[in-house]
Coordinates of C-alpha atoms in Angstrom, one line a residue:
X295 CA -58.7 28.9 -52.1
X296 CA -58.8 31.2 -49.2
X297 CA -56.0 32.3 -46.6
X298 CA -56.3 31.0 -43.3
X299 CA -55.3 34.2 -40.8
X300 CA -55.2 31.5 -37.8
X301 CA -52.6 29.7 -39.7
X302 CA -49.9 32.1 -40.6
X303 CA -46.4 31.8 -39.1
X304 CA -44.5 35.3 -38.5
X305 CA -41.2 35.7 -37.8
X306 CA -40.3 39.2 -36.2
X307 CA -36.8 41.5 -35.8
X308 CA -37.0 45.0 -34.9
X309 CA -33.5 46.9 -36.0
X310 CA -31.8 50.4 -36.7
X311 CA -31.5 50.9 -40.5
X312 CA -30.2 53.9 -42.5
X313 CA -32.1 55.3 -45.3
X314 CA -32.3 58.6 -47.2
X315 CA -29.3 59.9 -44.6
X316 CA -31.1 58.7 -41.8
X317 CA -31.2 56.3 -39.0
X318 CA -35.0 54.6 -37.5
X319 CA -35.9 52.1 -36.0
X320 CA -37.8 49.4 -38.4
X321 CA -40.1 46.7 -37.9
X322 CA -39.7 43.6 -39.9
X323 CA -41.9 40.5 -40.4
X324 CA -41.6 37.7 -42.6
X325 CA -45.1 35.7 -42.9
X326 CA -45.8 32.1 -44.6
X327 CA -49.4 32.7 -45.5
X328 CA -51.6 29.2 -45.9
X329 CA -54.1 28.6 -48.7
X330 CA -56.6 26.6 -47.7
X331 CA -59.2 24.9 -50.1
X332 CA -62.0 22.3 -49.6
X333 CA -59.1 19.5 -48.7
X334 CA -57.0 21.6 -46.7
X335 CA -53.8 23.0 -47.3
X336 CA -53.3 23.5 -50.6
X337 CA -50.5 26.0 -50.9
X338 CA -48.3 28.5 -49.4
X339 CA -47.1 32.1 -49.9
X340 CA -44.6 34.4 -48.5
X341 CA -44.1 38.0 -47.6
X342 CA -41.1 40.0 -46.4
X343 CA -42.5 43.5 -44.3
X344 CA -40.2 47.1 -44.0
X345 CA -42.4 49.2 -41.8
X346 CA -41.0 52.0 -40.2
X347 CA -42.3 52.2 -36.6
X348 CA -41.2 56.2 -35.7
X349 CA -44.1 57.8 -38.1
X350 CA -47.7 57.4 -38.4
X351 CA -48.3 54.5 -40.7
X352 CA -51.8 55.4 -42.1
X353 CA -49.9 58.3 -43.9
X354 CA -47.1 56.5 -45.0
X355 CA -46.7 54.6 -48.9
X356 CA -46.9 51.5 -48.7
X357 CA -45.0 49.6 -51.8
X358 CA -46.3 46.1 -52.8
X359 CA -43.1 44.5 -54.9
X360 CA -43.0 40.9 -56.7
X361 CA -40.5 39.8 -59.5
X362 CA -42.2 37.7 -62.6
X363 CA -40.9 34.2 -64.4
X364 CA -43.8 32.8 -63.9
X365 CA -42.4 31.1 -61.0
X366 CA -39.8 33.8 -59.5
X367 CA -39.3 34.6 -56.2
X368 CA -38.7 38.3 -55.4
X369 CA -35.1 38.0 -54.2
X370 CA -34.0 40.2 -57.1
X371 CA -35.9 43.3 -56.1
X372 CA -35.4 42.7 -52.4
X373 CA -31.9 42.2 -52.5
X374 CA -31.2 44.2 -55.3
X375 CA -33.0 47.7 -54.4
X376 CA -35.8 47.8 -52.1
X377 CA -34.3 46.0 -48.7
X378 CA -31.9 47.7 -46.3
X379 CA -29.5 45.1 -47.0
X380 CA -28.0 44.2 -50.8
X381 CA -25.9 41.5 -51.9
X382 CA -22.5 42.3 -52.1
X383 CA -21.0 41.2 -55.5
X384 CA -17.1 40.3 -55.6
X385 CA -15.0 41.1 -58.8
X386 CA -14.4 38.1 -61.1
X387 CA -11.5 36.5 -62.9
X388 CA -11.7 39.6 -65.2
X389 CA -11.1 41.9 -61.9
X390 CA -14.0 44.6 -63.2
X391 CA -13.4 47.9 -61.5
X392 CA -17.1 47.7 -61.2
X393 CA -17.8 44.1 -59.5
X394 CA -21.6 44.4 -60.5
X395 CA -20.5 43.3 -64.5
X396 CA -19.5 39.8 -64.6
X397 CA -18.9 39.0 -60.7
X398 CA -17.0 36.1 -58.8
X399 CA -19.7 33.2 -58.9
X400 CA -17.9 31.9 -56.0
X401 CA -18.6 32.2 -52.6
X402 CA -18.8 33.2 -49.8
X403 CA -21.7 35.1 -50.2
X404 CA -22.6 38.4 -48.3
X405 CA -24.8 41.4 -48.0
X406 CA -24.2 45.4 -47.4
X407 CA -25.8 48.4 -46.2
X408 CA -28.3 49.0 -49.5
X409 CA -27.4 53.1 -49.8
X410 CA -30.7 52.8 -52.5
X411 CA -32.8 51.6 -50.1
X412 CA -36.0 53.8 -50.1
X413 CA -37.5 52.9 -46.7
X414 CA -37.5 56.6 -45.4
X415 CA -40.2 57.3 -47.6
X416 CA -42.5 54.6 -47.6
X417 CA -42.8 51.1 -46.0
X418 CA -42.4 48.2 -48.4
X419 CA -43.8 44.3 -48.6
X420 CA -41.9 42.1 -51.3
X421 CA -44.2 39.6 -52.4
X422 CA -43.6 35.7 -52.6
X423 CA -46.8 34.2 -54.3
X424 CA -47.4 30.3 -53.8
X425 CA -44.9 28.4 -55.7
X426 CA -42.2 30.9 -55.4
X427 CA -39.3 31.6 -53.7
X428 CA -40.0 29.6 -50.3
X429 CA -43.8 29.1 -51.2
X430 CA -45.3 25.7 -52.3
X431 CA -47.8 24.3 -53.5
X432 CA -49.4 21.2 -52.6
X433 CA -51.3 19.6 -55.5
X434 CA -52.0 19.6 -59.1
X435 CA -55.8 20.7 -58.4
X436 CA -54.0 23.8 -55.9
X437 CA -51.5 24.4 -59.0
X438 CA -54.1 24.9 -61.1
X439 CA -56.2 27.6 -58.6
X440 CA -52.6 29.3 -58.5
X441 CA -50.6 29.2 -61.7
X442 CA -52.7 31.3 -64.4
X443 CA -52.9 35.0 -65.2
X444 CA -56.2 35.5 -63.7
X445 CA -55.8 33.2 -60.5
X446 CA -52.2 34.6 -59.9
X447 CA -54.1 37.9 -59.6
X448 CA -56.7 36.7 -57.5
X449 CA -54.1 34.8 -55.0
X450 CA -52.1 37.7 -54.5
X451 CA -55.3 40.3 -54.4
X452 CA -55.6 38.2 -51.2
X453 CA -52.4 37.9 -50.0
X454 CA -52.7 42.5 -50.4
X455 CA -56.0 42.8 -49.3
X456 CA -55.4 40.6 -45.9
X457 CA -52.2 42.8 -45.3
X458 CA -53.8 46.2 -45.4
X459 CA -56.8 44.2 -42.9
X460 CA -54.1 43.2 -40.8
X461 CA -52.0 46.1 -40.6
X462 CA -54.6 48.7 -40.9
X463 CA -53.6 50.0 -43.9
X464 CA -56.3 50.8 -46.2
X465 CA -56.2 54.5 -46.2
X466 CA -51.9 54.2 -47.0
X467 CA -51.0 55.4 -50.1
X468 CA -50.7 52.3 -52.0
X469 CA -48.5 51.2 -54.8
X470 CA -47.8 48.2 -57.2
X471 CA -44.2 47.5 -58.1
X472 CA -43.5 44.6 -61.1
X473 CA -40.7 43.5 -62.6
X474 CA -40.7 41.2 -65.6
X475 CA -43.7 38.7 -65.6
X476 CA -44.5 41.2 -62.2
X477 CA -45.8 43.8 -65.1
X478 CA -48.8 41.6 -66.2
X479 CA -49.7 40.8 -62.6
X480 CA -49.7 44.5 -61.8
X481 CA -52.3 44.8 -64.7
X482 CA -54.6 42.1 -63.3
X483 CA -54.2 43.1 -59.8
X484 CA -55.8 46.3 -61.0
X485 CA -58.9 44.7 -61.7
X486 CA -58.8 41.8 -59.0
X487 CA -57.9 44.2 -56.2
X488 CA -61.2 46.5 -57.8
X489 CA -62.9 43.6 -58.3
X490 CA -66.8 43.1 -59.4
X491 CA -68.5 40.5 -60.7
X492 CA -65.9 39.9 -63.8
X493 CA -63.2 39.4 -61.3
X494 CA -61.5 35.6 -60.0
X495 CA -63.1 36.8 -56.8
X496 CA -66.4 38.0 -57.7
X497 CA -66.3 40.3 -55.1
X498 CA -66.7 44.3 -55.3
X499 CA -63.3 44.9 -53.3
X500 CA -62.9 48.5 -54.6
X501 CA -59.0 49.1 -53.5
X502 CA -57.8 52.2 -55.6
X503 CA -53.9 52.2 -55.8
X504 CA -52.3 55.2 -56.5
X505 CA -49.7 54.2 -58.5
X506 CA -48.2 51.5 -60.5
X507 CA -44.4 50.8 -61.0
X508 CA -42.8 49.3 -64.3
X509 CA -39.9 47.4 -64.7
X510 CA -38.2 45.5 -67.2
X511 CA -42.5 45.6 -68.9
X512 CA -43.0 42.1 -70.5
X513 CA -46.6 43.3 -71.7
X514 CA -46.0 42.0 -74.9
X515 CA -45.4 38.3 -74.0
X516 CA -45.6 36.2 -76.8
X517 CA -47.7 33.3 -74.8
X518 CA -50.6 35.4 -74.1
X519 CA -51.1 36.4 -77.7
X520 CA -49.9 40.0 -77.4
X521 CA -46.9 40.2 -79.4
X522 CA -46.7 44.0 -81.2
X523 CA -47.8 44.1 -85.0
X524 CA -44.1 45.1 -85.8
X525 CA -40.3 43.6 -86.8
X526 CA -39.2 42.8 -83.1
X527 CA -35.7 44.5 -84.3
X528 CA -37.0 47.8 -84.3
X529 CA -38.0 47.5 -80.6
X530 CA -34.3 46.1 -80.2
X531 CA -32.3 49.0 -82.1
X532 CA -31.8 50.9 -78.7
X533 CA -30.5 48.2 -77.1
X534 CA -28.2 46.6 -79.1
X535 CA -27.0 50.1 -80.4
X536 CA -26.2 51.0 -76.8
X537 CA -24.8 47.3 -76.0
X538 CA -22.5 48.1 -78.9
X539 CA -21.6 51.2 -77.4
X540 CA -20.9 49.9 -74.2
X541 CA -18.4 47.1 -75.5
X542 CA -16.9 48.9 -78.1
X543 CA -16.6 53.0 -77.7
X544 CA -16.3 54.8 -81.0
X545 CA -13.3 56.2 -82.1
X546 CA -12.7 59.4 -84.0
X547 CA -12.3 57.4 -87.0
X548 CA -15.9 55.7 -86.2
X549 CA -17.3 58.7 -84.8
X550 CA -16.6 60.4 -88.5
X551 CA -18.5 57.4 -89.9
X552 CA -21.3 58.0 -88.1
X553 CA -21.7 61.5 -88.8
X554 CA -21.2 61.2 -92.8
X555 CA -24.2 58.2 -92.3
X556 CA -26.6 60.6 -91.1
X557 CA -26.3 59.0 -87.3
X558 CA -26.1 60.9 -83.8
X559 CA -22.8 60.8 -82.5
X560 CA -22.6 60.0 -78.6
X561 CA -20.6 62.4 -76.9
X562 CA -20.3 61.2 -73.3
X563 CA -22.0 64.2 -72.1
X564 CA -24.0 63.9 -68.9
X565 CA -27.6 62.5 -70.4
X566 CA -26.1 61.2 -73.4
X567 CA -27.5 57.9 -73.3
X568 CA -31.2 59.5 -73.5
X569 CA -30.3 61.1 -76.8
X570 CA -28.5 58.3 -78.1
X571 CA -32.2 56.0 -77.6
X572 CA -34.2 59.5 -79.0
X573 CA -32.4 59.0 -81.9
X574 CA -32.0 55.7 -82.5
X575 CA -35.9 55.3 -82.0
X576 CA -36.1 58.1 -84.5
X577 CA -33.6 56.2 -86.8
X578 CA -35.9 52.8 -86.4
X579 CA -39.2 54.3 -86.9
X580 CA -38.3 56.9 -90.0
X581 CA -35.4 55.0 -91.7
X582 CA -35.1 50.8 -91.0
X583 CA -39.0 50.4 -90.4
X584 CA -39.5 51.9 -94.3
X585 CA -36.9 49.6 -95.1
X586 CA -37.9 46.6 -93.7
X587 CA -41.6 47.3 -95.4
X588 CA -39.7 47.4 -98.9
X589 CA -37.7 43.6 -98.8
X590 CA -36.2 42.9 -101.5
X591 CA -37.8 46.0 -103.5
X592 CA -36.0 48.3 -101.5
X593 CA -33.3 49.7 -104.3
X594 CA -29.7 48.4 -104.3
X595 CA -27.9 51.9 -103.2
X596 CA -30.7 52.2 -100.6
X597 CA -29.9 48.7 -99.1
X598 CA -26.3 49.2 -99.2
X599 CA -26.7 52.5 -97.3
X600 CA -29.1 50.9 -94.6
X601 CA -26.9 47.3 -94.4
X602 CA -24.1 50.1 -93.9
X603 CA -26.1 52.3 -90.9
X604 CA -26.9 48.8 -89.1
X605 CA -23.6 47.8 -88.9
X606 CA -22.1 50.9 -87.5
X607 CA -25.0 51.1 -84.9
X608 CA -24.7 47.1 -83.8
X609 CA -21.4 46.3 -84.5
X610 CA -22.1 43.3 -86.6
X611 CA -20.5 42.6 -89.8
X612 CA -22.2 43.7 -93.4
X613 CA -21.9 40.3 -94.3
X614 CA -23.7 39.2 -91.7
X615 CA -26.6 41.7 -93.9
X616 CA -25.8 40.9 -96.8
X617 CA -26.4 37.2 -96.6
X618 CA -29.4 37.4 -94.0
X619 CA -31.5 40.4 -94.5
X620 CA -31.6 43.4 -92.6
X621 CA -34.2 41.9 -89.7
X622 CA -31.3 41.3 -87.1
X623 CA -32.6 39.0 -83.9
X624 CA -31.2 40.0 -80.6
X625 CA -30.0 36.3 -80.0
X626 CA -27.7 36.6 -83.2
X627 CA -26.9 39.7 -82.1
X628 CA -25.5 38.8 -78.7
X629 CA -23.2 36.0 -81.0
X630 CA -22.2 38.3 -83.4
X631 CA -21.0 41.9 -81.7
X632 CA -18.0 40.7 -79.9
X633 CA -17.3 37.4 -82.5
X634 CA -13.9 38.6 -82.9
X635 CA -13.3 38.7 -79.3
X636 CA -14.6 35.7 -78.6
X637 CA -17.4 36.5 -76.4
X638 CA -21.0 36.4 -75.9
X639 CA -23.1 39.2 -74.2
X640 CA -26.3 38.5 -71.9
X641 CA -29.6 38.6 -73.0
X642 CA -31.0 39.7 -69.8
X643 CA -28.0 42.5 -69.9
X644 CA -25.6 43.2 -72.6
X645 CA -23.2 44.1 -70.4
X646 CA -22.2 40.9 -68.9
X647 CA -20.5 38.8 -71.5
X648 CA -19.3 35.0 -71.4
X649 CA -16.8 33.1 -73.9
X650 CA -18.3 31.9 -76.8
X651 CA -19.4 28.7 -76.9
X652 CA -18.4 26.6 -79.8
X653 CA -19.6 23.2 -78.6
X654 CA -22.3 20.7 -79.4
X655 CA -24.5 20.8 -76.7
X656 CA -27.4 22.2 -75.7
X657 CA -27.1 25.4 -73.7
X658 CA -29.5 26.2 -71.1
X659 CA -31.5 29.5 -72.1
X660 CA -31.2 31.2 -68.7
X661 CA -28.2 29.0 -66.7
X662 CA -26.5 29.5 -69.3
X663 CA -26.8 33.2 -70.5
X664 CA -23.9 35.7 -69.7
X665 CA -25.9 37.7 -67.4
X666 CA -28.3 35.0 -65.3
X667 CA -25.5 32.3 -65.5
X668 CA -22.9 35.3 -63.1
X669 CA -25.5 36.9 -60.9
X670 CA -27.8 34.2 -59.5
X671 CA -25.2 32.1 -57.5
X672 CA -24.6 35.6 -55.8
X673 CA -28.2 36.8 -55.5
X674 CA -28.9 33.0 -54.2
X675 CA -26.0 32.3 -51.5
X676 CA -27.2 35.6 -50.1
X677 CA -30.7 34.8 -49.7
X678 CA -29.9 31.4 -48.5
X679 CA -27.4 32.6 -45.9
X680 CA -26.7 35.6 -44.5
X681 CA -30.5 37.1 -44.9
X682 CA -32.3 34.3 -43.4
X683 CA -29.9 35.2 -40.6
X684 CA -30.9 38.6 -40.9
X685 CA -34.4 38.3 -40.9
X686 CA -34.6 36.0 -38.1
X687 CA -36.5 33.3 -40.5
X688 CA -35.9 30.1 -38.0
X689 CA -34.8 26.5 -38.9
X690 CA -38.2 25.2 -39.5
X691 CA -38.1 26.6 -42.9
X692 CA -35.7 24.2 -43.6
X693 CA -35.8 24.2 -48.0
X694 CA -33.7 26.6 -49.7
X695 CA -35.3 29.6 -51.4
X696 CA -35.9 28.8 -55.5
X697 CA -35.4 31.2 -57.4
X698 CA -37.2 30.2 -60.6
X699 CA -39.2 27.7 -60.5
X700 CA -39.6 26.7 -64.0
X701 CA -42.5 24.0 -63.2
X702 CA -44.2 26.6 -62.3
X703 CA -43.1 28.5 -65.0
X704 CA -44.4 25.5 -67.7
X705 CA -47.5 25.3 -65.9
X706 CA -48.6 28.5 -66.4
X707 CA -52.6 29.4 -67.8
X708 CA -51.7 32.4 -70.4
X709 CA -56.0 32.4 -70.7
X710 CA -57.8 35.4 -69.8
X711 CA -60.8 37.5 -71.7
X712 CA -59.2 40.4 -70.8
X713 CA -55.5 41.9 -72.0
X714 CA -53.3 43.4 -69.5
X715 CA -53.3 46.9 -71.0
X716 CA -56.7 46.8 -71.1
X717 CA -56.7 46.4 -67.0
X718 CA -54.3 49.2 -67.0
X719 CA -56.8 51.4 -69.2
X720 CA -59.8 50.1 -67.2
X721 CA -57.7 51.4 -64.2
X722 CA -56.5 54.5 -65.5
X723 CA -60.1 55.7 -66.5
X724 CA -61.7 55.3 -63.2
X725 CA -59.2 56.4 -60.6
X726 CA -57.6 59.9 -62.3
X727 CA -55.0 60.0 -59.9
X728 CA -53.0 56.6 -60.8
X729 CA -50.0 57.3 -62.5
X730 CA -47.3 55.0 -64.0
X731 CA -44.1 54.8 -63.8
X732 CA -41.9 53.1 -66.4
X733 CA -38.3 51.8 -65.7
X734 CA -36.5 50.4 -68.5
X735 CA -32.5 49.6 -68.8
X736 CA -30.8 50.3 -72.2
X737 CA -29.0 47.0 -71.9
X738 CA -31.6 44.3 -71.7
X739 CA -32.8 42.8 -74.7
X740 CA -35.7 40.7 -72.7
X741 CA -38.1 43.7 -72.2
X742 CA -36.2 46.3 -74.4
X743 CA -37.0 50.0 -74.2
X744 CA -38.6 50.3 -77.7
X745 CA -41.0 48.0 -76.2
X746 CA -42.2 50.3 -73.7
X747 CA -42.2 53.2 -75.9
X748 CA -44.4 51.4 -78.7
X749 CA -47.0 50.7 -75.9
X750 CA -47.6 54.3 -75.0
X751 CA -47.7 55.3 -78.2
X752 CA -50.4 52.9 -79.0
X753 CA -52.5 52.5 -75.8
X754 CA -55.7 54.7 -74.3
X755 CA -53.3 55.9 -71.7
X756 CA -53.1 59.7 -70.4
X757 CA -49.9 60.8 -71.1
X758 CA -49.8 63.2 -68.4
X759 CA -50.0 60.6 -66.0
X760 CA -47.2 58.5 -67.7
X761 CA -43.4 58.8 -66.4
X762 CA -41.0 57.2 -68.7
X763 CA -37.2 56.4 -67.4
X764 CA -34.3 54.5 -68.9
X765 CA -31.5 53.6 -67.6
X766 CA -27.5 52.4 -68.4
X767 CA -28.5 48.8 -66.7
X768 CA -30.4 45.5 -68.1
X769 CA -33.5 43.6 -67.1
X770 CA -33.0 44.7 -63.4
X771 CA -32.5 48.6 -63.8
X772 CA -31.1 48.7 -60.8
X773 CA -27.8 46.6 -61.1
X774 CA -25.0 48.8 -61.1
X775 CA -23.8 51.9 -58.8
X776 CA -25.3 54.6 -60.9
X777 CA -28.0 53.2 -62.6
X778 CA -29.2 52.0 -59.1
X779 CA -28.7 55.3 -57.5
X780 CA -30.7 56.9 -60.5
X781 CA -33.6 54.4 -60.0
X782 CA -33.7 54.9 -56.4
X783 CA -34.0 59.2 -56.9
X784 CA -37.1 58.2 -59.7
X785 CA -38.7 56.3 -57.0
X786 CA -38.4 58.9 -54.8
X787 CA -39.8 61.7 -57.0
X788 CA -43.0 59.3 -58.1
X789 CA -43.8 58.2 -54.6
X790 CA -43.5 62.2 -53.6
X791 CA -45.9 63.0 -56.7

């Protein structure tokens, strides 16, 4: 499939925005890109442009952004952090000083002045490829040319490459920005956008990017055979200690406990939460992982002592232990840290918590989870409404904007001879000035943190060229005041080098 340049349809606005302290004038386009194969249309993709029109633009970064699924559209990062607008949340029944945790899922639905917004430093393009958000697809033999880990790379090498040719752009600095499924595409855009004759392309395209943004990194997705030679609790133990920590502060009492246990002790102080995950890695790698090796021949004292240390850090009951082994999932742990109050946290962020549901029927793994369940509607209604407004996207796009589409998402080809690491090695070894940046929140237990750190500790990647940040927020880093404002600073400093 190729894209047809003739074809596209633009919509334009030109507006005032505020950024970094500052006012400019900003040129916006939204584009529906055609993919045309040997029977004509066969799908469609979107884009969503931020250029900034009062600086030379051959200097200026340029930041390529998509969300994951399979099958998402990108209205998360674009609404959430990188647009000048963001959706405004409303506080819920609970009336949250911070609306952000567990929001009103009732309209209306609106948008504000995004303060994180980053377009004073570099222009940015959120990324719809066909199938998401308001792309489609026209046919099953056009599904399968799009939904796959290789020829998702390939469609949206094409969809980049025919943006810097029609912008004049290749000499921009260029960036890569993932989140979720978006990781692995970022991997295999490094190769497709180099190209050569192991590429979808087969063509020698030889587009460097200078660096590559991580979030929420989903590397180790169990559908493409890449799942970590480890118990998936230890890569959990930050996160549901800090999700603990969250709902449930320690209290002298508690805080003695820990200390006579041999744990760290929070304090509150500014970059606590940093040495709160240091030690709780430390705790997983030097203390439970011995354990877990042992089983059943680990000695009684030194299983009481460990079943002890677990349930201070997670908050779940001995018992709980005692009668299932120390491996604790992170979907029993969302059900059992707040059982006595009745709750359930989100497994895309902790910090977001439903009641529990004692019922018979089947609950939807995403709809239905404490986090997903709250935020969509809001995330949604915006898009929908007020930023279709916004962005001057006429009539004749007339569907609503999905946000997951999960055909798409069960379609998906998970086949490919090479890992995505491995493209992220490849791509590391040529170009010695790409560097990575990784952006992890404490509070999702999706893509937890001891993920990312078990990656760079066990990949051919130079760690001098690896930034890693985490953050109090879940799956999307930036939800929240502060963790948002953090994220925003980090992206600042990587894009300024």
């Amino acid at each position: 499939m190729r894209i047809e340049e003739t074809c596209v349809r633009q919509w334009e606005v030109n507006k005032n925005i505020s950024a970094g302290g500052r006012s400019f004038p900003c040129r916006m386009i939204t584009e529906e890109l055609p993919f045309f194969g040997e029977d004509g249309l066969a799908a469609t993709a979107f884009t969503y442009t931020y250029m900034r029109t009062d600086e030379d633009s051959e200097s200026r970064p340029v930041i390529f952004a998509y969300n994951g699924g399979p099958g998402s559209s990108c209205v998360w990062i674009h609404l959430g952090l990188l647009g000048p607008m963001r959706v405004k949340m409303r506080p819920g029944e609970a009336g949250d000083i911070e609306a952000e945790v567990n929001p009103s899922v009732s309209g209306p639905y609106g948008l504000e002045e995004n303060p994180y917004c980053i377009l004073d430093e570099a222009d940015v393009v959120l990324l719809d490829p066909p199938g998401c958000g308001f792309g489609k697809v026209a046919d099953e033999q056009a599904a399968k040319e799009c939904f796959g880990i290789r020829q998702d790379a390939g469609c949206t090498a094409q969809i980049i490459e025919r943006w810097l040719a029609r912008y004049q752009r290749f000499s921009s600095p260029k960036y890569l920005l993932g989140e979720s499924y978006g990781t692995i595409r970022s991997c295999m855009l490094l190769r497709e956008l180099m190209g050569g004759p192991m590429s979808v392309s087969r063509r020698l395209r030889a587009i460097p990017v200078d660096g590559v943004i991580m979030m929420g990194t989903a590397l180790n997705l169990e559908p493409i055979g890449n799942t970590y030679p480890v118990e998936p609790c230890l890569l959990q133990l930050i996160g549901m200690t800090a999700s603990r920590l969250y709902h449930r502060p320690l209290s002298e009492e508690e805080a003695e406990e820990w200390r006579q246990a041999g744990l760290f002790v929070p304090d509150q102080e500014e970059g606590w939460e940093d040495r709160l995950a240091d030690a709780v890695w430390a705790f997983a790698g030097t203390r439970y992982l011995p354990a877990l090796f042992q089983g059943n021949a680990l000695e009684e004292t030194k299983k009481q002592e460990m079943i002890r240390c677990l349930s201070l850090l997670t908050g779940v009951e001995p018992g709980w232990f005692e009668k299932h082994g120390l491996a604790l999932p992170a979907d029993v742990f969302t059900k059992e840290c707040l059982k006595q109050e009745g709750l359930e946290m989100g497994f895309y962020d902790s910090r977001y918590t439903m009641q529990a549901y004692a019922g018979s029927s089947f609950l939807d793994p995403v709809a239905d989870d404490p986090a997903m369940g709250q935020y969509t509607p809001v995330y949604m209604g915006a898009m929908n409404g007020e930023m279709k407004e916004y962005l001057g996207i006429r009539a004749e796009v007339s569907d609503s904007c999905c946000g997951i589409d999960f055909a798409v998402n069960g379609q998906w080809d998970y086949g490919s001879p090479e890992k995505p690491e491995q493209c992220l090695e490849a791509a590391m070894r040529r170009n010695k000035g790409l560097r990575v940046l990784f952006m992890t929140g404490l509070y999702d237990l999706v893509t937890p943190p001891g993920a990312v750190r078990y990656l760079v500790s066990h990949q051919q990647l130079p760690k001098e060229r690896i930034v890693i940040r985490e953050y109090a927020s879940g799956h999307m880093p930036y939800m929240g005041k502060e963790s948002a404002k953090k994220v925003s600073e980090d992206l600042r400093s990587f894009i300024r080098g």
